[in-house]
Every structure is written in C-alpha cells, then in structure tokens.
Amino acid sequence: MPTADPAAALPLTLDLEDFKGDFSFDALFGGLVDELLPEYRGEDDAAPAPPPPPPVLGAAPPVFPAVDELLGLFKHSCKELVDLRKQIDKRLQNLKKEVAVQDAKHRKTLGELEKGVDGLFDSFARLDSRISSVGQTAAKIGDHLQSAESQRETASQTIDLIKYLMEFNSTPGDLMELSPLFSDDSRVAEAASIAQKLRSFAEEDVGRHGVTPAVGSANASRGLEVAVANLQDYCNELENRLLARFDAASQRRELSTMAECAKILSQFNRGTSAMQHYVATRPMFIDVEIMNTDIQVVLGDEGPQADSNYIADGLSTLYKEIADTVRKEATTITAVFPSPNEVMAILVQRVLEQRVTTILDRILIKPSLASLPPLEEGGLLQYLRILAVAYDKTKELAKDLQSIGCGDLDIEGLTESIYVAHKDEYTEFEQASLRQLYQSKMAELRAEAKQQIESTGSIGRAKGASLTTSPQQLISVTVVTEFVRWNEEAIARCTLLFSQPTTVAANVRSIFACLLDQVSQYLTEGLDRARDGLNDAAAQRDRYVIGSSVSRRVALAAATAAEAAASAGESSFRSFMIAVQRCASSVAILQQYFSNTISRLLLPVDGAHPSACEDMGSAVSVVEAAAHKGLLLCIDTVMSEVERLLSSEQKATDYRSPDDGAAPDHRPTNACIRIVAYLSRVLEVAFNSLEGLNKQSFLTELGNRLHKGLLTHWQKFTFSPSGGLRLKRDITEYGDFVRSFNAPSIDEKFEQLGIVANVFIVAPESLASLFEGTQSIRKDALRFIQLRDDYKTAKIASMLNNITAE
C-alpha cells in the first residue's frame, strides 16, 4: 500500500496575486520552506535548533533529514504552478477572443468614419471652390468700383482742370481774373500742383496737334497757345514768389518755412531751379571777401613766390574750412530739401568747379617750356612741387566731401578733370625740370673747378708743368646721389598723379631715362676728364724724350723733366683709379635705386621692366667703355714709367760683372727694386678701387704687358753666369710681386721666366736638358741662350743646331 505524500498535507497558498508587482523568487522560495527549515531563517526571528536525535546503533545518520519533505513540497508546488499556468492560458484565450471581436468592431467603425471623412472633404472642396468664386467676383466688383471711383475722380479733376484751363486761355496777359485758388497764399501748394498739371496738359496738346482749332467761344479761338503762355507766366511768377519767401526764411533760419517752400518748388522742374538757386546764393560763391581770404590763406604774404611747403599748409587750412562749411550746409540741406542728395551734388560740384578751381588758377601757373623760369625763382621744380601738393590736398578734400555726402556726383572724375590740363603735359615738364637741374648742377661744378684751377694753377703754369684734375673735380658719388634724389622725387610725384599701371609705367620709364642719361653723361665726362690727365702726362713724357748724343746738362734737364712727367703720370693714374671707384659706386647706387623703386612700378606691365633693364644696360655700357679706355691708358702710363726706370736704372754691369770671379750678388738689381717699389705704390690705389672682373682683367693685362716689357728689355743685355743669377733673383722678385694679382696665367709666365733664366747659369753641355720643357719655354730659351756672353766662344750655336735637329 503506497505511502501517502507528506507534502500533500501541506497547505499551499500560491495565487496569481503572488506573481504580480515586484515579484521575488527568493521570497516565494523562503515562504515555502520556512516551516520545514527554520534554522535558515534570519538570526533575529529564528528559534533555537532542536538537538539532533541520538544515532541509531549500526545505522549511518541522514545527511539532510528534511529532503523528503522538501521534495514532496516542491512537487506539490510544481503541480499548483501548472494549474496556475493553465488558468492563465485559459484567460489569455478568452482575452484573445474578446480582442478579436473588439478589433472587428473597431475596423468596421473606422471604415464608416473614412467614408464620412471623404464626404466631408468633398463638401469642404465644394465650399472652398464656391468661396473662391465669390471672392473673385467680389474682387472684380471692387476693381470695377475702384476704377469707376478713379474715373469719377479723374473726370471731376479733369472738369476742374478744364475750367481752370479755360480761365488761363480766355485772359491773355491778365492774371488778375483767375480763381482765388491762384492768388491765395495759403493754397500756394495746391495752386502750384494744378498749374503744373495744366501746363503739362496744354503743352502736350499743343505739341500733339500743332495749332489747336478754336475752343469754346470766339474769344477763345486763339487755341491753347495762350493758355501755355499764361501758365508759364503764372508759374514763373509763383516760382519767384516762392523763391523770395525761401530767401527770406533762409535769412531768418526758419527751416520749416524753407522746407515748405522747397517742397512746393520741387514741382517746378523737379526742384532744380530751387536747388541751384540755394547753392548759388551761398556766401562762399558770391562774397568777394571770402575769395580774397582764400588767396591770402594759401599764398599769404609770399604771393606767387610762395614755396610748395607753405602752399601745402595753406591748402590744408583752406580745404578744412571748406569741408566744415559744406558739413554745416549739409545739415541745412537735409532738413530743408526733399532730395538732399541732389542738392549736395550741386553744392559739391560748385565748390570744386568754382572755389577750388579759382585758388588753383592762382597757384598753378603753368610755365613755358620755351622759356624756363630760372632756378633762382624755383624753376620748373617749383611748379611741379606745387602741382603735386595741390593735387594731393585736393584729393583729400574730395574724400572729405564724399564722406559728408555728394549724391551721385562722380567726385573722383570731377577732381581729375580739374587737373587734366596739367597732367597731359606732366611728363614733358618733369623731364625738362630734371634737365634744368642737371644743367645747373654741371654749371656749378664747372665754376668750382675753374675757381680751383685759377687759385692753384698759376704756379704750375709759370713753371710749365701740366695741370691735372683733382679727383674731387672728376666724379662725386654725392652728386650722383643727388641725381637719384631728384629722380626719386619725380617718381613719387608721378605715382601720386597717376594710378593706372600702364600710365604709371610709361611715365616712370620716361623719368628714369632722364636719370640714366644724367648718370651716364656725368660719369662718362668725368672719366674723360680723368683720361685727359693721363693723355697730358703721356704728352709730357713724349715731349722730353731726347736722343743719346746730347750734352750732360741737356740730359740732366731731360731727366728732371722726365721725373716730373712720371710724377704727373702717377698722379693722373691715381686720379683715374679714384674716378673709376666712384664710378662703380655710382653705378651701384643706380642699380639699387632701380631694384628698390623702379622695378616694382614696371613689373605689373608686360614688357616695361625688360625694356628698362635694356636701357640701363646700354647706359652702363657707355660708362664701362669710357672706363675701359682709361684703364688701358693707365696700363700705358705704368708701363711707360717701368720702361723709363729700366732704361735709367738698369746697368749693363748688373748682369755682366767685370770681375766674374767675384762672389755673386744675391740682391735684386736697383732697377728691379725701383720698379717693384713703384708698382707697389702706384697699384695700391688700383687694388682698392677696382673690384671683381674689372680688377682681374686690369691686373691680368698689366701682368702680360709687364712680362712682355721685361722680355724685350732683357734682350738688350748679355749675361754671365753670375749675371744670370741676378736675373733669376730679379725674376723671383717680379714674380713675388705679381702673385698679388691673383692671376694664375701671369704667375705661370714668370715661373717659366725663372726656368728660362737657367740658360745663363748651366754649363754649355747641360743646355740640352732645358729644351725638354713646353714649347713656350723652348722658344724663350732659344732666344735667351744667344744672350750668353760665351755664346760664340763655347760654340753654342752649333750645339743648338744639333739639339734642334734631334
């Protein structure tokens, strides 16, 4: 018989409400096992655990005694949970059926509502269409009514206008019988409006039909020409009355009355006559005292002789006063006139064309290019400076006036038109001014040079010595800097007066061309004068060349004169080198000015910059050609002195001692010492004056000439072995000096000379070894070997034939 389930007796209280809300499985589980496992309760409400039963002898104690009870409880609980789930499933099925029924009802209701809404929309559409139709009809009715009212008003006004027109047409020359409207001062605005309408209508009708047929009675058969004439007379009379009232109010500063008159006058020619009348009656345009004050402010007590700085200050003061006056007038104009911008345009235009132009005509008196004003009175430069400051100050005034307000007036174009006559010939005046400054400067320099010559040259002329020009009279960097400063000032004026890049570039090229001509001419003439000193020294040397068969006294005098000519040559050499140095510095200043100032103005215009570079290259080439000629003369001067020293100082015994058995002299010859000392002294200025390729070219040419001159000189002597040693020592001395030239080709030539000098030192049988070098050494050796003092006795000629045959 099965044992009854112990859990079945346990009452369970599981209900659906237990699973609602904040459900906790731990709480449910704790409630189920609370009674079976009291020892797992909390410490506060747990009863003391009963002591364990005594163990049965021979049987193992159970591990978890309440397991059977819990298992039964859990099974019973699971069964109740299954029952609860079935209840829930049954309730869900019922809910689904109810939801399906309600959904069907809802769908049916929505379908019926959609049909009703569609019908409602159709009704609204029909209503909207009807409202639109009624609105259009109402609008048309309103337009017709408005048009009818407008036509009625127009007809009424036309009737009134015709009545008024008949009045003007029936009383020729007599305006006293007109309606009170045209004579009532309180209805001036209305009368002016009607008069303008009548005049426009009458003039249009007369213009359309020519001579109008008779209108009305026989007295009116003259047509509308009478009406037009009477209307014009009335309008003129009314306009004069208004202007008189306006002027009276202006005197009393009654702005409201002025504004009322201006508003009425605006119906006459759009108010142009009133605007012009107001501007024309301003004191600054009609008061002679104000005009005289303007002249006094700008020119002061200086009058026409005032310089540009004085005039600039005067114009600044005057233009500030004009701007302040216009600013005050602008306040009145804004308060009075219906169109203040138009009045401001007329006022500003009148200011520039009358007040400004009047003062400019007094200060900008264009000189004649055929008869230039003297520099003592400022010359052309004074006019150009005044033109520049006047233009600059006028541009500033124009900007101030534009900021105040000038309507649609092209104030910039108007300002330019004031100066157009001056700007058209600006380039010619600028070039003429630069030429005038240059000619004046050259005349000043010539006068200074003449004065210096007269004060220092009388002694020299008395002694018959030639005069050399001092470096200060040749070329001055300060003078060239002054040329550049003139040109820079001219370029600044050019960029001030013109703004278009093409125009600026064209004028800049013309102005810069003047500087190129000035610098080129000044430097070339300076180099030519310096070269004249070299030529004079050369002529002086040639003048004292004498033959060999002269007396001792004559020879001594000639030697003294030659010394003087050499001194003059050295002085001229120094002067020319200083001139070349200053010339190079001047060209550098010119190039720097071109790079810093001219280039940036020419680069924006295609072709302008390369053309200017070509112009500058041509000008510099002319200067370089003049410098090249002078440098060649400098070399001639140096070599002439070298040849003189060789001729006077070199003795035959220098290279062929009478007693060749004596100890050799290892010192350079006296001629060599004098020449090296001379070259060191005279070339010091060349080393300091020349630079770059010019220096290298000059020293290379001088080294070649020196080498050639020494070769020619030494071929006049015969050499003993000791003399060969002295020659070698001279060559070494010359070679050490020319090494300072930094010219490798010259160093090589003197090194070869040292090798060739060995032909005088070695024994005849060792000469063959000297011909194993380069071709140039063989050639010089063959020439020098014939200068040995034992050339014939040692039968060196036959030996050379054998060497050359091999």
PDB file of C-alpha atoms in Angstrom, residues 167-374:
ATOM      1  CA  GLU A 167      -9.568 130.762 -67.345  1.00  0.00           C
ATOM      2  CA  PHE A 168      -5.934 130.882 -68.428  1.00  0.00           C
ATOM      3  CA  ASN A 169      -6.910 130.596 -72.096  1.00  0.00           C
ATOM      4  CA  SER A 170      -9.501 133.377 -72.003  1.00  0.00           C
ATOM      5  CA  THR A 171      -7.475 136.085 -70.266  1.00  0.00           C
ATOM      6  CA  PRO A 172      -4.318 136.654 -72.297  1.00  0.00           C
ATOM      7  CA  GLY A 173      -1.740 138.617 -70.346  1.00  0.00           C
ATOM      8  CA  ASP A 174      -4.144 139.287 -67.462  1.00  0.00           C
ATOM      9  CA  LEU A 175      -3.840 137.052 -64.437  1.00  0.00           C
ATOM     10  CA  MET A 176      -5.993 139.159 -62.145  1.00  0.00           C
ATOM     11  CA  GLU A 177      -9.302 137.491 -63.138  1.00  0.00           C
ATOM     12  CA  LEU A 178      -8.241 133.977 -62.124  1.00  0.00           C
ATOM     13  CA  SER A 179      -9.884 131.927 -59.408  1.00  0.00           C
ATOM     14  CA  PRO A 180      -8.970 132.764 -55.826  1.00  0.00           C
ATOM     15  CA  LEU A 181      -7.022 129.492 -55.698  1.00  0.00           C
ATOM     16  CA  PHE A 182      -4.250 131.036 -57.742  1.00  0.00           C
ATOM     17  CA  SER A 183      -3.889 134.106 -55.571  1.00  0.00           C
ATOM     18  CA  ASP A 184      -4.480 132.694 -52.101  1.00  0.00           C
ATOM     19  CA  ASP A 185      -1.107 132.449 -50.308  1.00  0.00           C
ATOM     20  CA  SER A 186      -2.425 129.726 -48.029  1.00  0.00           C
ATOM     21  CA  ARG A 187      -3.123 127.482 -51.037  1.00  0.00           C
ATOM     22  CA  VAL A 188       0.148 128.000 -52.860  1.00  0.00           C
ATOM     23  CA  ALA A 189       0.994 124.303 -52.853  1.00  0.00           C
ATOM     24  CA  GLU A 190      -2.341 123.352 -54.393  1.00  0.00           C
ATOM     25  CA  ALA A 191      -2.083 126.158 -56.953  1.00  0.00           C
ATOM     26  CA  ALA A 192       1.400 125.095 -57.937  1.00  0.00           C
ATOM     27  CA  SER A 193       0.285 121.483 -58.396  1.00  0.00           C
ATOM     28  CA  ILE A 194      -2.702 122.447 -60.530  1.00  0.00           C
ATOM     29  CA  ALA A 195      -0.657 124.922 -62.586  1.00  0.00           C
ATOM     30  CA  GLN A 196       1.913 122.250 -63.372  1.00  0.00           C
ATOM     31  CA  LYS A 197      -0.808 119.805 -64.418  1.00  0.00           C
ATOM     32  CA  LEU A 198      -2.437 122.446 -66.605  1.00  0.00           C
ATOM     33  CA  ARG A 199       0.850 123.361 -68.239  1.00  0.00           C
ATOM     34  CA  SER A 200       1.730 119.738 -68.919  1.00  0.00           C
ATOM     35  CA  PHE A 201      -1.710 119.068 -70.418  1.00  0.00           C
ATOM     36  CA  ALA A 202      -1.655 122.214 -72.560  1.00  0.00           C
ATOM     37  CA  GLU A 203       1.897 121.705 -73.801  1.00  0.00           C
ATOM     38  CA  GLU A 204       1.156 118.060 -74.632  1.00  0.00           C
ATOM     39  CA  ASP A 205      -1.967 119.024 -76.591  1.00  0.00           C
ATOM     40  CA  VAL A 206      -0.198 121.806 -78.487  1.00  0.00           C
ATOM     41  CA  GLY A 207       2.699 119.527 -79.284  1.00  0.00           C
ATOM     42  CA  ARG A 208       0.383 116.763 -80.473  1.00  0.00           C
ATOM     43  CA  HIS A 209      -1.940 118.803 -82.699  1.00  0.00           C
ATOM     44  CA  GLY A 210       0.142 121.750 -83.654  1.00  0.00           C
ATOM     45  CA  VAL A 211      -2.107 124.821 -83.815  1.00  0.00           C
ATOM     46  CA  THR A 212      -5.276 123.803 -81.976  1.00  0.00           C
ATOM     47  CA  PRO A 213      -8.645 124.658 -83.575  1.00  0.00           C
ATOM     48  CA  ALA A 214     -10.934 127.120 -81.887  1.00  0.00           C
ATOM     49  CA  VAL A 215     -12.155 126.046 -78.494  1.00  0.00           C
ATOM     50  CA  GLY A 216     -15.281 127.489 -76.855  1.00  0.00           C
ATOM     51  CA  SER A 217     -16.396 130.971 -77.775  1.00  0.00           C
ATOM     52  CA  ALA A 218     -14.986 133.218 -80.423  1.00  0.00           C
ATOM     53  CA  ASN A 219     -12.821 134.980 -77.845  1.00  0.00           C
ATOM     54  CA  ALA A 220     -11.042 131.696 -77.220  1.00  0.00           C
ATOM     55  CA  SER A 221     -10.355 130.911 -80.823  1.00  0.00           C
ATOM     56  CA  ARG A 222      -6.669 131.520 -80.346  1.00  0.00           C
ATOM     57  CA  GLY A 223      -6.198 127.902 -79.112  1.00  0.00           C
ATOM     58  CA  LEU A 224      -4.138 126.626 -76.174  1.00  0.00           C
ATOM     59  CA  GLU A 225      -1.052 128.658 -77.064  1.00  0.00           C
ATOM     60  CA  VAL A 226      -2.456 131.465 -74.957  1.00  0.00           C
ATOM     61  CA  ALA A 227      -3.064 129.085 -72.069  1.00  0.00           C
ATOM     62  CA  VAL A 228       0.508 127.799 -72.304  1.00  0.00           C
ATOM     63  CA  ALA A 229       1.898 131.319 -72.293  1.00  0.00           C
ATOM     64  CA  ASN A 230      -0.289 132.430 -69.402  1.00  0.00           C
ATOM     65  CA  LEU A 231       0.506 129.290 -67.434  1.00  0.00           C
ATOM     66  CA  GLN A 232       4.208 129.826 -67.970  1.00  0.00           C
ATOM     67  CA  ASP A 233       3.928 133.409 -66.796  1.00  0.00           C
ATOM     68  CA  TYR A 234       1.950 132.345 -63.767  1.00  0.00           C
ATOM     69  CA  CYS A 235       4.418 129.564 -62.928  1.00  0.00           C
ATOM     70  CA  ASN A 236       7.323 131.972 -63.249  1.00  0.00           C
ATOM     71  CA  GLU A 237       5.580 134.495 -61.031  1.00  0.00           C
ATOM     72  CA  LEU A 238       4.672 131.788 -58.500  1.00  0.00           C
ATOM     73  CA  GLU A 239       8.208 130.398 -58.542  1.00  0.00           C
ATOM     74  CA  ASN A 240       9.645 133.851 -57.941  1.00  0.00           C
ATOM     75  CA  ARG A 241       7.259 134.388 -55.026  1.00  0.00           C
ATOM     76  CA  LEU A 242       8.298 131.076 -53.515  1.00  0.00           C
ATOM     77  CA  LEU A 243      11.975 131.792 -54.011  1.00  0.00           C
ATOM     78  CA  ALA A 244      11.566 135.182 -52.375  1.00  0.00           C
ATOM     79  CA  ARG A 245       9.798 133.560 -49.449  1.00  0.00           C
ATOM     80  CA  PHE A 246      12.512 130.891 -49.349  1.00  0.00           C
ATOM     81  CA  ASP A 247      15.284 133.510 -49.280  1.00  0.00           C
ATOM     82  CA  ALA A 248      13.519 135.445 -46.537  1.00  0.00           C
ATOM     83  CA  ALA A 249      13.120 132.312 -44.452  1.00  0.00           C
ATOM     84  CA  SER A 250      16.763 131.461 -45.116  1.00  0.00           C
ATOM     85  CA  GLN A 251      17.845 134.813 -43.752  1.00  0.00           C
ATOM     86  CA  ARG A 252      15.826 134.138 -40.593  1.00  0.00           C
ATOM     87  CA  ARG A 253      16.975 130.476 -40.450  1.00  0.00           C
ATOM     88  CA  GLU A 254      13.335 129.298 -40.431  1.00  0.00           C
ATOM     89  CA  LEU A 255      13.963 125.770 -41.603  1.00  0.00           C
ATOM     90  CA  SER A 256      10.308 124.734 -41.553  1.00  0.00           C
ATOM     91  CA  THR A 257       9.308 127.567 -43.915  1.00  0.00           C
ATOM     92  CA  MET A 258      12.294 126.813 -46.124  1.00  0.00           C
ATOM     93  CA  ALA A 259      11.323 123.138 -46.230  1.00  0.00           C
ATOM     94  CA  GLU A 260       7.719 124.047 -47.140  1.00  0.00           C
ATOM     95  CA  CYS A 261       8.885 126.298 -49.980  1.00  0.00           C
ATOM     96  CA  ALA A 262      11.373 123.712 -51.185  1.00  0.00           C
ATOM     97  CA  LYS A 263       8.665 121.052 -51.235  1.00  0.00           C
ATOM     98  CA  ILE A 264       6.418 123.261 -53.356  1.00  0.00           C
ATOM     99  CA  LEU A 265       9.285 124.320 -55.607  1.00  0.00           C
ATOM    100  CA  SER A 266      10.114 120.665 -56.213  1.00  0.00           C
ATOM    101  CA  GLN A 267       7.076 120.620 -58.517  1.00  0.00           C
ATOM    102  CA  PHE A 268       8.843 123.053 -60.843  1.00  0.00           C
ATOM    103  CA  ASN A 269      11.431 121.219 -62.959  1.00  0.00           C
ATOM    104  CA  ARG A 270      11.793 118.684 -60.164  1.00  0.00           C
ATOM    105  CA  GLY A 271      13.056 121.474 -57.945  1.00  0.00           C
ATOM    106  CA  THR A 272      16.220 122.027 -59.990  1.00  0.00           C
ATOM    107  CA  SER A 273      15.820 125.779 -60.065  1.00  0.00           C
ATOM    108  CA  ALA A 274      15.335 125.900 -56.305  1.00  0.00           C
ATOM    109  CA  MET A 275      18.379 123.709 -55.697  1.00  0.00           C
ATOM    110  CA  GLN A 276      20.551 125.753 -57.997  1.00  0.00           C
ATOM    111  CA  HIS A 277      19.218 128.988 -56.529  1.00  0.00           C
ATOM    112  CA  TYR A 278      20.044 127.862 -52.999  1.00  0.00           C
ATOM    113  CA  VAL A 279      23.569 126.790 -53.947  1.00  0.00           C
ATOM    114  CA  ALA A 280      24.211 129.939 -55.994  1.00  0.00           C
ATOM    115  CA  THR A 281      23.221 132.200 -53.103  1.00  0.00           C
ATOM    116  CA  ARG A 282      25.701 130.647 -50.660  1.00  0.00           C
ATOM    117  CA  PRO A 283      28.140 133.320 -49.390  1.00  0.00           C
ATOM    118  CA  MET A 284      31.230 131.346 -50.368  1.00  0.00           C
ATOM    119  CA  PHE A 285      30.249 131.701 -54.040  1.00  0.00           C
ATOM    120  CA  ILE A 286      29.206 135.338 -54.115  1.00  0.00           C
ATOM    121  CA  ASP A 287      31.199 137.027 -51.350  1.00  0.00           C
ATOM    122  CA  VAL A 288      34.311 138.597 -52.887  1.00  0.00           C
ATOM    123  CA  GLU A 289      35.848 138.957 -49.435  1.00  0.00           C
ATOM    124  CA  ILE A 290      35.750 135.200 -48.934  1.00  0.00           C
ATOM    125  CA  MET A 291      37.515 134.641 -52.260  1.00  0.00           C
ATOM    126  CA  ASN A 292      40.217 137.152 -51.341  1.00  0.00           C
ATOM    127  CA  THR A 293      40.613 135.465 -47.980  1.00  0.00           C
ATOM    128  CA  ASP A 294      41.135 132.131 -49.738  1.00  0.00           C
ATOM    129  CA  ILE A 295      44.029 133.611 -51.707  1.00  0.00           C
ATOM    130  CA  GLN A 296      45.505 135.129 -48.558  1.00  0.00           C
ATOM    131  CA  VAL A 297      45.240 131.852 -46.635  1.00  0.00           C
ATOM    132  CA  VAL A 298      47.068 129.888 -49.331  1.00  0.00           C
ATOM    133  CA  LEU A 299      49.669 132.387 -50.564  1.00  0.00           C
ATOM    134  CA  GLY A 300      49.975 134.653 -47.543  1.00  0.00           C
ATOM    135  CA  ASP A 301      52.462 137.490 -47.832  1.00  0.00           C
ATOM    136  CA  GLU A 302      54.698 135.408 -50.130  1.00  0.00           C
ATOM    137  CA  GLY A 303      52.383 135.799 -53.099  1.00  0.00           C
ATOM    138  CA  PRO A 304      53.369 133.894 -56.251  1.00  0.00           C
ATOM    139  CA  GLN A 305      56.830 133.254 -54.763  1.00  0.00           C
ATOM    140  CA  ALA A 306      55.443 131.010 -52.004  1.00  0.00           C
ATOM    141  CA  ASP A 307      57.097 127.593 -51.925  1.00  0.00           C
ATOM    142  CA  SER A 308      55.341 124.243 -52.004  1.00  0.00           C
ATOM    143  CA  ASN A 309      55.521 123.643 -48.239  1.00  0.00           C
ATOM    144  CA  TYR A 310      53.934 126.989 -47.490  1.00  0.00           C
ATOM    145  CA  ILE A 311      51.207 126.362 -50.064  1.00  0.00           C
ATOM    146  CA  ALA A 312      50.609 122.860 -48.705  1.00  0.00           C
ATOM    147  CA  ASP A 313      49.954 124.273 -45.244  1.00  0.00           C
ATOM    148  CA  GLY A 314      47.719 126.968 -46.681  1.00  0.00           C
ATOM    149  CA  LEU A 315      45.685 124.484 -48.739  1.00  0.00           C
ATOM    150  CA  SER A 316      45.258 122.225 -45.715  1.00  0.00           C
ATOM    151  CA  THR A 317      43.831 125.130 -43.741  1.00  0.00           C
ATOM    152  CA  LEU A 318      41.604 126.326 -46.592  1.00  0.00           C
ATOM    153  CA  TYR A 319      40.288 122.892 -47.505  1.00  0.00           C
ATOM    154  CA  LYS A 320      39.473 122.159 -43.868  1.00  0.00           C
ATOM    155  CA  GLU A 321      37.454 125.363 -43.728  1.00  0.00           C
ATOM    156  CA  ILE A 322      35.661 124.420 -46.977  1.00  0.00           C
ATOM    157  CA  ALA A 323      34.841 120.937 -45.658  1.00  0.00           C
ATOM    158  CA  ASP A 324      33.486 122.410 -42.405  1.00  0.00           C
ATOM    159  CA  THR A 325      31.340 124.843 -44.382  1.00  0.00           C
ATOM    160  CA  VAL A 326      29.949 122.072 -46.603  1.00  0.00           C
ATOM    161  CA  ARG A 327      29.275 119.958 -43.499  1.00  0.00           C
ATOM    162  CA  LYS A 328      27.192 122.785 -42.000  1.00  0.00           C
ATOM    163  CA  GLU A 329      25.351 123.265 -45.299  1.00  0.00           C
ATOM    164  CA  ALA A 330      24.637 119.526 -45.426  1.00  0.00           C
ATOM    165  CA  THR A 331      22.757 119.783 -42.127  1.00  0.00           C
ATOM    166  CA  THR A 332      20.555 122.564 -43.509  1.00  0.00           C
ATOM    167  CA  ILE A 333      20.056 120.841 -46.858  1.00  0.00           C
ATOM    168  CA  THR A 334      18.983 117.594 -45.202  1.00  0.00           C
ATOM    169  CA  ALA A 335      16.407 119.430 -43.094  1.00  0.00           C
ATOM    170  CA  VAL A 336      15.044 121.567 -45.952  1.00  0.00           C
ATOM    171  CA  PHE A 337      15.065 119.776 -49.293  1.00  0.00           C
ATOM    172  CA  PRO A 338      13.034 116.709 -50.267  1.00  0.00           C
ATOM    173  CA  SER A 339      16.023 115.386 -52.284  1.00  0.00           C
ATOM    174  CA  PRO A 340      19.086 116.415 -50.265  1.00  0.00           C
ATOM    175  CA  ASN A 341      21.466 114.188 -52.244  1.00  0.00           C
ATOM    176  CA  GLU A 342      20.758 116.118 -55.438  1.00  0.00           C
ATOM    177  CA  VAL A 343      21.376 119.434 -53.696  1.00  0.00           C
ATOM    178  CA  MET A 344      24.630 118.116 -52.178  1.00  0.00           C
ATOM    179  CA  ALA A 345      25.768 117.012 -55.626  1.00  0.00           C
ATOM    180  CA  ILE A 346      25.183 120.532 -56.991  1.00  0.00           C
ATOM    181  CA  LEU A 347      26.868 122.127 -53.968  1.00  0.00           C
ATOM    182  CA  VAL A 348      29.981 119.922 -54.057  1.00  0.00           C
ATOM    183  CA  GLN A 349      30.311 120.316 -57.811  1.00  0.00           C
ATOM    184  CA  ARG A 350      30.096 124.107 -57.434  1.00  0.00           C
ATOM    185  CA  VAL A 351      32.714 124.012 -54.643  1.00  0.00           C
ATOM    186  CA  LEU A 352      35.191 122.136 -56.813  1.00  0.00           C
ATOM    187  CA  GLU A 353      34.490 123.955 -60.058  1.00  0.00           C
ATOM    188  CA  GLN A 354      34.386 127.454 -58.640  1.00  0.00           C
ATOM    189  CA  ARG A 355      36.004 127.868 -55.264  1.00  0.00           C
ATOM    190  CA  VAL A 356      38.731 125.247 -55.602  1.00  0.00           C
ATOM    191  CA  THR A 357      39.447 125.981 -59.258  1.00  0.00           C
ATOM    192  CA  THR A 358      39.742 129.716 -58.518  1.00  0.00           C
ATOM    193  CA  ILE A 359      42.500 129.185 -55.993  1.00  0.00           C
ATOM    194  CA  LEU A 360      44.223 126.587 -58.167  1.00  0.00           C
ATOM    195  CA  ASP A 361      44.304 129.014 -61.076  1.00  0.00           C
ATOM    196  CA  ARG A 362      46.224 131.414 -58.848  1.00  0.00           C
ATOM    197  CA  ILE A 363      48.816 128.939 -57.573  1.00  0.00           C
ATOM    198  CA  LEU A 364      49.218 126.649 -60.620  1.00  0.00           C
ATOM    199  CA  ILE A 365      50.596 128.982 -63.253  1.00  0.00           C
ATOM    200  CA  LYS A 366      51.964 126.704 -65.949  1.00  0.00           C
ATOM    201  CA  PRO A 367      55.405 127.953 -67.091  1.00  0.00           C
ATOM    202  CA  SER A 368      56.574 127.960 -70.680  1.00  0.00           C
ATOM    203  CA  LEU A 369      58.877 125.188 -71.808  1.00  0.00           C
ATOM    204  CA  ALA A 370      60.363 127.537 -74.379  1.00  0.00           C
ATOM    205  CA  SER A 371      61.459 129.992 -71.688  1.00  0.00           C
ATOM    206  CA  LEU A 372      62.055 128.186 -68.431  1.00  0.00           C
ATOM    207  CA  PRO A 373      61.825 130.117 -65.167  1.00  0.00           C
ATOM    208  CA  PRO A 374      65.256 130.471 -63.536  1.00  0.00           C
TER     209      PRO A 374
END
